[in-house]
PDB file of C-alpha atoms in Angstrom:
ATOM      1  CA  MET A   1      -3.095 -19.144 -32.183  1.00 72.00           C
ATOM      2  CA  GLY A   2       0.526 -20.287 -32.281  1.00 83.00           C
ATOM      3  CA  ARG A   3       1.391 -17.611 -35.005  1.00 91.00           C
ATOM      4  CA  LEU A   4       1.419 -14.323 -32.873  1.00 92.00           C
ATOM      5  CA  SER A   5       2.669 -13.906 -29.493  1.00 92.00           C
ATOM      6  CA  PHE A   6       0.667 -12.471 -26.785  1.00 92.00           C
ATOM      7  CA  THR A   7       2.054  -8.948 -27.315  1.00 94.00           C
ATOM      8  CA  GLU A   8       1.872  -9.149 -31.162  1.00 95.00           C
ATOM      9  CA  TYR A   9      -1.730 -10.082 -30.802  1.00 95.00           C
ATOM     10  CA  PHE A  10      -2.505  -7.462 -28.349  1.00 93.00           C
ATOM     11  CA  HIS A  11      -0.964  -4.826 -30.616  1.00 94.00           C
ATOM     12  CA  LEU A  12      -3.304  -6.311 -33.377  1.00 95.00           C
ATOM     13  CA  LEU A  13      -6.276  -5.777 -31.306  1.00 95.00           C
ATOM     14  CA  LEU A  14      -5.279  -2.262 -30.254  1.00 93.00           C
ATOM     15  CA  THR A  15      -4.313  -0.939 -34.032  1.00 95.00           C
ATOM     16  CA  GLY A  16      -5.736  -3.582 -36.327  1.00 96.00           C
ATOM     17  CA  ARG A  17      -2.252  -4.318 -37.876  1.00 96.00           C
ATOM     18  CA  GLU A  18       0.709  -6.572 -36.938  1.00 95.00           C
ATOM     19  CA  ALA A  19       3.452  -4.992 -34.865  1.00 95.00           C
ATOM     20  CA  SER A  20       6.885  -4.150 -36.134  1.00 95.00           C
ATOM     21  CA  ASP A  21       9.987  -5.612 -34.361  1.00 94.00           C
ATOM     22  CA  ASP A  22      10.399  -2.263 -32.521  1.00 94.00           C
ATOM     23  CA  GLU A  23       6.670  -1.877 -31.632  1.00 94.00           C
ATOM     24  CA  ARG A  24       6.625  -5.565 -30.348  1.00 94.00           C
ATOM     25  CA  PHE A  25       9.875  -4.910 -28.215  1.00 95.00           C
ATOM     26  CA  PHE A  26       8.590  -1.650 -26.744  1.00 93.00           C
ATOM     27  CA  LEU A  27       5.118  -3.060 -25.893  1.00 93.00           C
ATOM     28  CA  ASP A  28       6.931  -6.001 -24.293  1.00 93.00           C
ATOM     29  CA  LEU A  29       8.510  -3.613 -22.136  1.00 90.00           C
ATOM     30  CA  LEU A  30       5.442  -1.730 -21.309  1.00 88.00           C
ATOM     31  CA  LEU A  31       3.748  -4.950 -20.349  1.00 87.00           C
ATOM     32  CA  VAL A  32       6.548  -6.155 -18.221  1.00 86.00           C
ATOM     33  CA  ALA A  33       6.670  -2.766 -16.436  1.00 80.00           C
ATOM     34  CA  ILE A  34       2.800  -2.843 -15.780  1.00 78.00           C
ATOM     35  CA  ALA A  35       3.012  -6.319 -14.389  1.00 78.00           C
ATOM     36  CA  GLU A  36       6.099  -5.701 -12.078  1.00 72.00           C
ATOM     37  CA  HIS A  37       4.733  -2.242 -10.781  1.00 71.00           C
ATOM     38  CA  GLY A  38       1.207  -1.597 -11.860  1.00 68.00           C
ATOM     39  CA  MET A  39      -0.622  -3.630  -9.273  1.00 76.00           C
ATOM     40  CA  MET A  40       1.361  -2.371  -6.135  1.00 82.00           C
ATOM     41  CA  PRO A  41      -0.994  -1.164  -3.521  1.00 86.00           C
ATOM     42  CA  SER A  42       0.204   2.528  -3.578  1.00 88.00           C
ATOM     43  CA  ASN A  43      -0.309   2.691  -7.405  1.00 86.00           C
ATOM     44  CA  VAL A  44      -3.747   1.261  -7.084  1.00 89.00           C
ATOM     45  CA  ALA A  45      -4.668   3.702  -4.296  1.00 91.00           C
ATOM     46  CA  ALA A  46      -3.499   6.407  -6.709  1.00 93.00           C
ATOM     47  CA  ARG A  47      -5.507   5.124  -9.484  1.00 91.00           C
ATOM     48  CA  MET A  48      -8.693   4.551  -7.512  1.00 94.00           C
ATOM     49  CA  THR A  49      -8.358   8.208  -6.100  1.00 95.00           C
ATOM     50  CA  LEU A  50      -8.034   9.761  -9.464  1.00 95.00           C
ATOM     51  CA  ALA A  51     -10.802   7.499 -10.826  1.00 96.00           C
ATOM     52  CA  ALA A  52     -13.095   8.735  -7.980  1.00 97.00           C
ATOM     53  CA  ASP A  53     -12.238  12.454  -8.699  1.00 96.00           C
ATOM     54  CA  PRO A  54     -10.578  13.122 -12.094  1.00 95.00           C
ATOM     55  CA  GLU A  55     -10.059  16.872 -11.123  1.00 95.00           C
ATOM     56  CA  SER A  56      -7.961  15.647  -7.915  1.00 93.00           C
ATOM     57  CA  LEU A  57      -4.534  14.663  -9.509  1.00 95.00           C
ATOM     58  CA  HIS A  58      -2.925  16.200  -6.484  1.00 96.00           C
ATOM     59  CA  GLY A  59      -4.954  14.002  -4.125  1.00 95.00           C
ATOM     60  CA  ALA A  60      -3.991  10.816  -6.304  1.00 95.00           C
ATOM     61  CA  VAL A  61      -0.344  11.512  -5.979  1.00 95.00           C
ATOM     62  CA  ALA A  62      -0.728  12.218  -2.158  1.00 95.00           C
ATOM     63  CA  ALA A  63      -2.638   8.818  -2.064  1.00 94.00           C
ATOM     64  CA  GLY A  64       0.167   6.970  -3.985  1.00 90.00           C
ATOM     65  CA  ILE A  65       2.982   8.537  -1.758  1.00 90.00           C
ATOM     66  CA  LEU A  66       1.120   7.846   1.553  1.00 91.00           C
ATOM     67  CA  GLY A  67       0.653   4.351   0.265  1.00 86.00           C
ATOM     68  CA  CYS A  68       4.362   3.686   0.275  1.00 84.00           C
ATOM     69  CA  GLY A  69       6.062   1.814   3.096  1.00 81.00           C
ATOM     70  CA  PRO A  70       8.671  -0.669   3.974  1.00 80.00           C
ATOM     71  CA  VAL A  71       7.149  -3.606   2.015  1.00 77.00           C
ATOM     72  CA  ILE A  72       6.705  -1.421  -1.111  1.00 75.00           C
ATOM     73  CA  LEU A  73       9.993   0.703  -0.821  1.00 74.00           C
ATOM     74  CA  GLY A  74      12.116  -1.610   1.505  1.00 71.00           C
ATOM     75  CA  THR A  75      13.602  -3.442  -1.138  1.00 75.00           C
ATOM     76  CA  SER A  76      14.895  -0.482  -2.920  1.00 75.00           C
ATOM     77  CA  GLU A  77      16.511   0.691   0.250  1.00 78.00           C
ATOM     78  CA  SER A  78      18.156  -2.767   0.815  1.00 82.00           C
ATOM     79  CA  CYS A  79      19.505  -2.683  -2.598  1.00 81.00           C
ATOM     80  CA  ALA A  80      21.029   0.669  -2.048  1.00 86.00           C
ATOM     81  CA  ARG A  81      22.775  -0.277   1.234  1.00 89.00           C
ATOM     82  CA  MET A  82      24.159  -3.424  -0.473  1.00 90.00           C
ATOM     83  CA  LEU A  83      25.438  -1.292  -3.324  1.00 90.00           C
ATOM     84  CA  GLU A  84      26.987   1.124  -1.012  1.00 93.00           C
ATOM     85  CA  ASP A  85      28.704  -1.680   0.922  1.00 93.00           C
ATOM     86  CA  ALA A  86      30.194  -3.011  -2.282  1.00 92.00           C
ATOM     87  CA  GLN A  87      31.246   0.417  -3.182  1.00 93.00           C
ATOM     88  CA  ARG A  88      33.148   0.823  -0.033  1.00 94.00           C
ATOM     89  CA  ARG A  89      34.703  -2.596  -0.207  1.00 93.00           C
ATOM     90  CA  VAL A  90      36.027  -1.982  -3.770  1.00 93.00           C
ATOM     91  CA  ALA A  91      37.355   1.451  -2.647  1.00 94.00           C
ATOM     92  CA  ALA A  92      39.187  -0.496   0.123  1.00 95.00           C
ATOM     93  CA  GLY A  93      41.016  -2.607  -2.548  1.00 94.00           C
ATOM     94  CA  VAL A  94      38.465  -5.524  -2.442  1.00 92.00           C
ATOM     95  CA  GLU A  95      38.057  -6.922  -6.203  1.00 92.00           C
ATOM     96  CA  PRO A  96      34.583  -6.064  -7.788  1.00 89.00           C
ATOM     97  CA  ALA A  97      33.766  -9.715  -8.401  1.00 88.00           C
ATOM     98  CA  ALA A  98      34.506 -10.250  -4.761  1.00 90.00           C
ATOM     99  CA  ALA A  99      32.634  -7.412  -3.402  1.00 86.00           C
ATOM    100  CA  ALA A 100      29.566  -8.474  -5.495  1.00 81.00           C
TER     101      ALA A 100
END
């Protein structure tokens, strides 16, 4: 402990060797993506459906899509609206920094 980061140790456990700088960087990205998106209810529903019936990929995809709602996807819509508004303001002559 203290010599390897969590990511480096995780790589060591998986492969039996220490990670290169590139491997550590990309494994860090992967772990952050999993932490950020992996436990969303729609993803969990899709994984559980596929685990229950590995032959039902279509069912798992449908479960994931049907599990999406305003709580899960609402922030993406709000972000898109904010970006569209900023784009309109810049097109109308507002400085980009002020539009942001």
